Short mmCIF file of C-alpha atoms and ligand atoms in Angstrom, two decimals:
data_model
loop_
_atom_site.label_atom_id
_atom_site.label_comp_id
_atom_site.label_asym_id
_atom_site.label_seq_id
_atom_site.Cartn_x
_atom_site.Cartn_y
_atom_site.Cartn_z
CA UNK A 1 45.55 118.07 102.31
CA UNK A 2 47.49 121.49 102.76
CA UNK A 3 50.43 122.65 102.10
CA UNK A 4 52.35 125.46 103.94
CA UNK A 5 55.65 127.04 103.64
CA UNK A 6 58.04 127.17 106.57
CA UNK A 7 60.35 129.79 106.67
CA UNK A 8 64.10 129.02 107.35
CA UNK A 9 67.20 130.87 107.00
CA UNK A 10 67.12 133.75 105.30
CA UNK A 11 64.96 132.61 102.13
CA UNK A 12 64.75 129.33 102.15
CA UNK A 13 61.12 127.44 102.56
CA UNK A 14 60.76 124.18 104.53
CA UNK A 15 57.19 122.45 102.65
CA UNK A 16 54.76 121.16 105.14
CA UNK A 17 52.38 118.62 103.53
CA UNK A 18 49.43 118.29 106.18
CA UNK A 19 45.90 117.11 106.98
CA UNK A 20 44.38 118.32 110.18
CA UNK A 21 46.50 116.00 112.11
CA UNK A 22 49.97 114.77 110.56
CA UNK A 23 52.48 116.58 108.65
CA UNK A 24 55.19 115.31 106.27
CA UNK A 25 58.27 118.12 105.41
CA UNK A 26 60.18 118.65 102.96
CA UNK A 27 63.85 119.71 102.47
CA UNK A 28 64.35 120.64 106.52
CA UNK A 29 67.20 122.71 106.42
CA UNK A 30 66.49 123.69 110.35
CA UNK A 31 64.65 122.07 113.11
CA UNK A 32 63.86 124.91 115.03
CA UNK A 33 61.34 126.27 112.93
CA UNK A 34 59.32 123.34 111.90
CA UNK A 35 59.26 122.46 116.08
CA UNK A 36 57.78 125.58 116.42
CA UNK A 37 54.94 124.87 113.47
CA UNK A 38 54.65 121.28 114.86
CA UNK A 39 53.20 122.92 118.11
CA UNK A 40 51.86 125.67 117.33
CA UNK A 41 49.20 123.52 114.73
CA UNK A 42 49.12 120.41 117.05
CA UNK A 43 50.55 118.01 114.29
CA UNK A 44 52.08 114.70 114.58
CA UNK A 45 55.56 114.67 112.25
CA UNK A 46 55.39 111.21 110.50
CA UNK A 47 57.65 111.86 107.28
CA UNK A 48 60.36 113.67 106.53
CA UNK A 49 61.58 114.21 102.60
CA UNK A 50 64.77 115.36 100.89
CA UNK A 51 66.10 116.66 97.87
CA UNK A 52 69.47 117.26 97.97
CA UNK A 53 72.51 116.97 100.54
CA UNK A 54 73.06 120.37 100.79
CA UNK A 55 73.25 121.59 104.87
CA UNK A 56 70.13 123.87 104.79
CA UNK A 57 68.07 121.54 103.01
CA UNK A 58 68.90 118.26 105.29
CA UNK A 59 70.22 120.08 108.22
CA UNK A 60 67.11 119.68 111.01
CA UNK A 61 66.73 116.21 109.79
CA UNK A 62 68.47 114.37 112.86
CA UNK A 63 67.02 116.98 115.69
CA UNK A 64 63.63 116.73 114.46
CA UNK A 65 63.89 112.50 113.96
CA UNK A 66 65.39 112.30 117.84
CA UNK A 67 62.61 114.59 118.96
CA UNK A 68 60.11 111.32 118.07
CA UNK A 69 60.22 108.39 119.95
CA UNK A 70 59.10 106.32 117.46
CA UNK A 71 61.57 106.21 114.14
CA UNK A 72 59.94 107.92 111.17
CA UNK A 73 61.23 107.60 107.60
CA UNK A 74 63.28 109.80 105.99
CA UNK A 75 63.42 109.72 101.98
CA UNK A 76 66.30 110.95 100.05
CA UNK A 77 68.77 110.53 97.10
CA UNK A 78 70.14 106.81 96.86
CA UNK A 79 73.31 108.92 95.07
CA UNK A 80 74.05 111.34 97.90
CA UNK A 81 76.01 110.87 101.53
CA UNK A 82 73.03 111.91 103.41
CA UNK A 83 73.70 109.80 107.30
CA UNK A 84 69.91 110.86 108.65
CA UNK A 85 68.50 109.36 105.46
CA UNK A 86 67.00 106.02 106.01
CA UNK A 87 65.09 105.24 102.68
CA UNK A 88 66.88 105.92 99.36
CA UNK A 89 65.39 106.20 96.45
CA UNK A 90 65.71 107.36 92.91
CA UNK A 91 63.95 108.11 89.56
CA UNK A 92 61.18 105.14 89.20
CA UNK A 93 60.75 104.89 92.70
CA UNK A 94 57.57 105.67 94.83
CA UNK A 95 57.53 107.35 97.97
CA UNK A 96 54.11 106.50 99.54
CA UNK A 97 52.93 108.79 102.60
CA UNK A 98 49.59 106.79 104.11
CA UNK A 99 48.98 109.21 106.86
CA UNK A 100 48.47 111.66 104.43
CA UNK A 101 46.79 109.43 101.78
CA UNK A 102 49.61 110.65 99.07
CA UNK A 103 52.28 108.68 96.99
CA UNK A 104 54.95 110.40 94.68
CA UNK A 105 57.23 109.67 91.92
CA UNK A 106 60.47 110.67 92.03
CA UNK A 107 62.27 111.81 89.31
CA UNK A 108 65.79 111.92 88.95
CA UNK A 109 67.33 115.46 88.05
CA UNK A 110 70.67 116.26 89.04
CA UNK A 111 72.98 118.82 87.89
CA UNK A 112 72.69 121.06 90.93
CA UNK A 113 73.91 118.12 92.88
CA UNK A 114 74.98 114.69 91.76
CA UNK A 115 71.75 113.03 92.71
CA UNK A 116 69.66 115.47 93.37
CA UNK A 117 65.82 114.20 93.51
CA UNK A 118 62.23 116.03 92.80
CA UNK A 119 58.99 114.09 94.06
CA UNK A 120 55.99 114.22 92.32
CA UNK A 121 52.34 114.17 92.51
CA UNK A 122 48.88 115.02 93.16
CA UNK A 123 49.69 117.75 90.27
CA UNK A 124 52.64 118.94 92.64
CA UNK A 125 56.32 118.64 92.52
CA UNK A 126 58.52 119.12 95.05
CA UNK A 127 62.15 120.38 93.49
CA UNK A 128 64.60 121.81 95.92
CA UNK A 129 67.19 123.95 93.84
CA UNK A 130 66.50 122.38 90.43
CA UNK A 131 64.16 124.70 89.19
CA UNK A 132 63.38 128.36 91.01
CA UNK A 133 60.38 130.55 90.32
CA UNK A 134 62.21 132.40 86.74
CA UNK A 135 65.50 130.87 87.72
CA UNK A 136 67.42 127.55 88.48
CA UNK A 137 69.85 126.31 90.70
CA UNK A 138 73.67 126.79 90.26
CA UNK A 139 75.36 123.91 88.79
CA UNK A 140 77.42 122.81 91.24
CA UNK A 141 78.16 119.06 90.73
CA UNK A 142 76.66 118.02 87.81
CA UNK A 143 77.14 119.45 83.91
CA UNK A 144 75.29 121.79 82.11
CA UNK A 145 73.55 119.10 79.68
CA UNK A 146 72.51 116.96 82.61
CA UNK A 147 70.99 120.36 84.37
CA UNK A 148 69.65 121.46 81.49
CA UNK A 149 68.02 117.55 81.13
CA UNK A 150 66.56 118.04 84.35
CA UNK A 151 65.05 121.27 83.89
CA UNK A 152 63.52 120.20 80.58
CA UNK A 153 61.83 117.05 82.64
CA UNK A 154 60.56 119.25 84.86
CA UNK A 155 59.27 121.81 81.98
CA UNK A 156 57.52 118.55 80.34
CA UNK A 157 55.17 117.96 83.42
CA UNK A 158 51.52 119.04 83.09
CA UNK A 159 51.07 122.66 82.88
CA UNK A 160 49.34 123.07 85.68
CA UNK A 161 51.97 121.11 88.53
CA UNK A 162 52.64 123.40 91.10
CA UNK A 163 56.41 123.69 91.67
CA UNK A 164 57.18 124.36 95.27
CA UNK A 165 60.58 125.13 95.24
CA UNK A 166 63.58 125.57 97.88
CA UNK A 167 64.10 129.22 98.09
CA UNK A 168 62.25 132.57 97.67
CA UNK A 169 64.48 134.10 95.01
CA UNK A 170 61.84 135.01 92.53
CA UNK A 171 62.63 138.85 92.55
CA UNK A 172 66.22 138.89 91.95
CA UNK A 173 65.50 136.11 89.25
CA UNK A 174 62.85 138.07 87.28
CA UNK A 175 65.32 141.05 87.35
CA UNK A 176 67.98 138.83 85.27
CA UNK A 177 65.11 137.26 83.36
CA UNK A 178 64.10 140.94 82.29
CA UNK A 179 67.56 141.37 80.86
CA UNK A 180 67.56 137.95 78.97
CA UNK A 181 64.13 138.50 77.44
CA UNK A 182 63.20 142.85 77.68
CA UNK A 183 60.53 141.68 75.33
CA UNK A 184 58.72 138.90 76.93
CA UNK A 185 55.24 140.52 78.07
CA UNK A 186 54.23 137.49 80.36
CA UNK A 187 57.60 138.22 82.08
CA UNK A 188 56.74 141.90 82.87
CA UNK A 189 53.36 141.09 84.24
CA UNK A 190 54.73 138.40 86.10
CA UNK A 191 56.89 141.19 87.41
CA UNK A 192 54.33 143.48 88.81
CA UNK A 193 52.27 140.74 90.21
CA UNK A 194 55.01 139.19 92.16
CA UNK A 195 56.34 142.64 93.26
CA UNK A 196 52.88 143.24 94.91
CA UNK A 197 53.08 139.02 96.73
CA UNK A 198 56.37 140.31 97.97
CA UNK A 199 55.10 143.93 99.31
CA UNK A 200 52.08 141.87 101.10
CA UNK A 201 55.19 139.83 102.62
CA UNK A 202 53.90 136.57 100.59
CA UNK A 203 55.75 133.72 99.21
CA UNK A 204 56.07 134.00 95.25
CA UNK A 205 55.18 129.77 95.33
CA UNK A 206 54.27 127.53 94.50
CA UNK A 207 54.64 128.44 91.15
CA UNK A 208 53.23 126.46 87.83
CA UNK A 209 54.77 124.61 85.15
CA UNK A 210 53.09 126.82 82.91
CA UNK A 211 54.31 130.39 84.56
CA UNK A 212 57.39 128.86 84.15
CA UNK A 213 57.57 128.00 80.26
CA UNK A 214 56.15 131.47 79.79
CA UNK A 215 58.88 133.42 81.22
CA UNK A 216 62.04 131.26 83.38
CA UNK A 217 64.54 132.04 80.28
CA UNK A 218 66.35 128.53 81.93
CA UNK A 219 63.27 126.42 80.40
CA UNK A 220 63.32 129.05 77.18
CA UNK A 221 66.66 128.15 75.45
CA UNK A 222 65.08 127.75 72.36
CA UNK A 223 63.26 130.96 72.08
CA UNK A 224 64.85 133.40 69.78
CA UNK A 225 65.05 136.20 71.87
CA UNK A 226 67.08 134.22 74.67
CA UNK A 227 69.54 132.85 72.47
CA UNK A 228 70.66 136.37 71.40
CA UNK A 229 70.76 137.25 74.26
CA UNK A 230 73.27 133.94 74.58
CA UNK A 231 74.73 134.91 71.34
CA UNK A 232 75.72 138.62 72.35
CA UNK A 233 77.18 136.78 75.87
CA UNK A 234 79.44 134.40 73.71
CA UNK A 235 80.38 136.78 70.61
CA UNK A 236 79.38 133.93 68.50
CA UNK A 237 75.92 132.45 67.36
CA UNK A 238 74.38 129.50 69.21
CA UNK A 239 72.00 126.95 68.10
CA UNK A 240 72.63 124.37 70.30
CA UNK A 241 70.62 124.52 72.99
CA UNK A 242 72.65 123.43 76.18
CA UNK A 243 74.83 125.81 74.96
CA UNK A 244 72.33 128.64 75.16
CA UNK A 245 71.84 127.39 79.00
CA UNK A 246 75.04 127.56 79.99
CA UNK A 247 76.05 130.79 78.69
CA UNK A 248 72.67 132.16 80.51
CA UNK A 249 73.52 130.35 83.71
CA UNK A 250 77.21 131.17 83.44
CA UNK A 251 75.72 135.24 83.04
CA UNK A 252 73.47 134.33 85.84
CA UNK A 253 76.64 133.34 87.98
CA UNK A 254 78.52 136.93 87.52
CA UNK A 255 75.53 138.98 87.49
ZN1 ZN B 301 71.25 123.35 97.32
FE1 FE B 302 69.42 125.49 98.99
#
């Protein structure tokens, strides 16, 4: 199995799980695009995943399900109003894909969005705006502690799970990360290399679990040098540490 990234909007990836002749997406903000993939590769569509509600993650979902003429399924979050969706499913559930030989967990983690889902497996997760490459999603409908919950289940997975996230912000979030943590050498190599992916015209993911304990200062609230950077944000010291995220993502917000 293979995984490619579809490009929609203006930075957001559609993932395309395939063998050499079916393909399961994820998160498929536009049709258009994965149409175009679909036939330019030859593959047969038979699964269609989502993370989240939001419009350019579940937006091609009913074009690209009335384009088959026989139904497909279409995971998603029980918790979210989601009309194309026609399996729900939540943390403890498995999503099993047999075309592709490949079954996932999924893992509750909202904060970005009420219910907001990740799917894991086959050292991969799949985790829509949750966790970015050195960032993390806005908190939108959710609270900081449950966010910050999330991210830490995510940061607990195997070191080597390959995070294939919604959007290619990786640039703009190692800039902010370089303010949070000026001393953090991983983060300034992680800099240069991912300045170079982006030159070359390259998506920055998936990344790793790993890469991302080393220098996403969203997974690093209780390393010293974030939270004074937190404590200089607040005028006050911090200890605890959903505190320390929120001040960083509240910075993040207005930065
Ligand atoms: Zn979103
Ligand atoms: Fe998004």
């Amino acid at each position: 199995m293979q995984i490619d990234p579809i490009s929609a909007f203006k930075d957001n990836y559609i993932w395309a799980l395939r063998n050499d002749r079916n393909v399961a997406v994820v998160d498929p903000g536009d049709a258009r695009p994965v149409q175009e993939y679909l036939a330019r590769k030859q593959l047969q569509l038979v699964a269609i995943l989502a993370t989240h509600h939001h419009a350019d993650h579940v937006g091609g979902i009913s074009a690209l399900v009335a384009a088959r003429s026989r139904g497909i399924p279409v995971y998603g979050p029980k918790g979210e109003p989601i009309s194309t969706v026609t399996h729900r499913v939540a943390g403890g559930d498995r999503v099993a894909i047999p075309e592709l030989d490949i079954e996932f967990d999924v893992l509750d983690i909202p904060g970005h969005t009420r219910a907001h889902i990740a799917y894991y497996g086959s050292k991969m997760v799949f985790c829509g705006d949750t966790l970015f490459a050195c960032g993390c999603g806005r908190v939108f409908e959710g609270t900081p502690a449950q966010m910050y919950a999330s991210l830490q289940k995510l940061a607990n997975l195997p070191e080597a799970t390959l995070a294939y996230c919604g959007h290619e912000y990786t640039l703009a979030n190692i800039g902010f990360a370089r303010n949070v943590e000026p001393g953090n050498a991983a983060l300034a190599e992680r800099e240069r290399e991912d300045t170079l992916t982006r030159e070359r015209k390259r998506p920055t993911l998936p990344t790793s679990i790993g890469r991302e304990r080393a220098t996403n200062p969203f997974l690093r609230c209780e390393n010293a040098e974030v939270d004074r950077a937190a404590a200089r944000r607040l005028g006050k010291a911090v200890t605890d540490p959903v505190e320390i995220f929120a001040a960083i993502r509240d910075w993040k917000n207005k930065y």
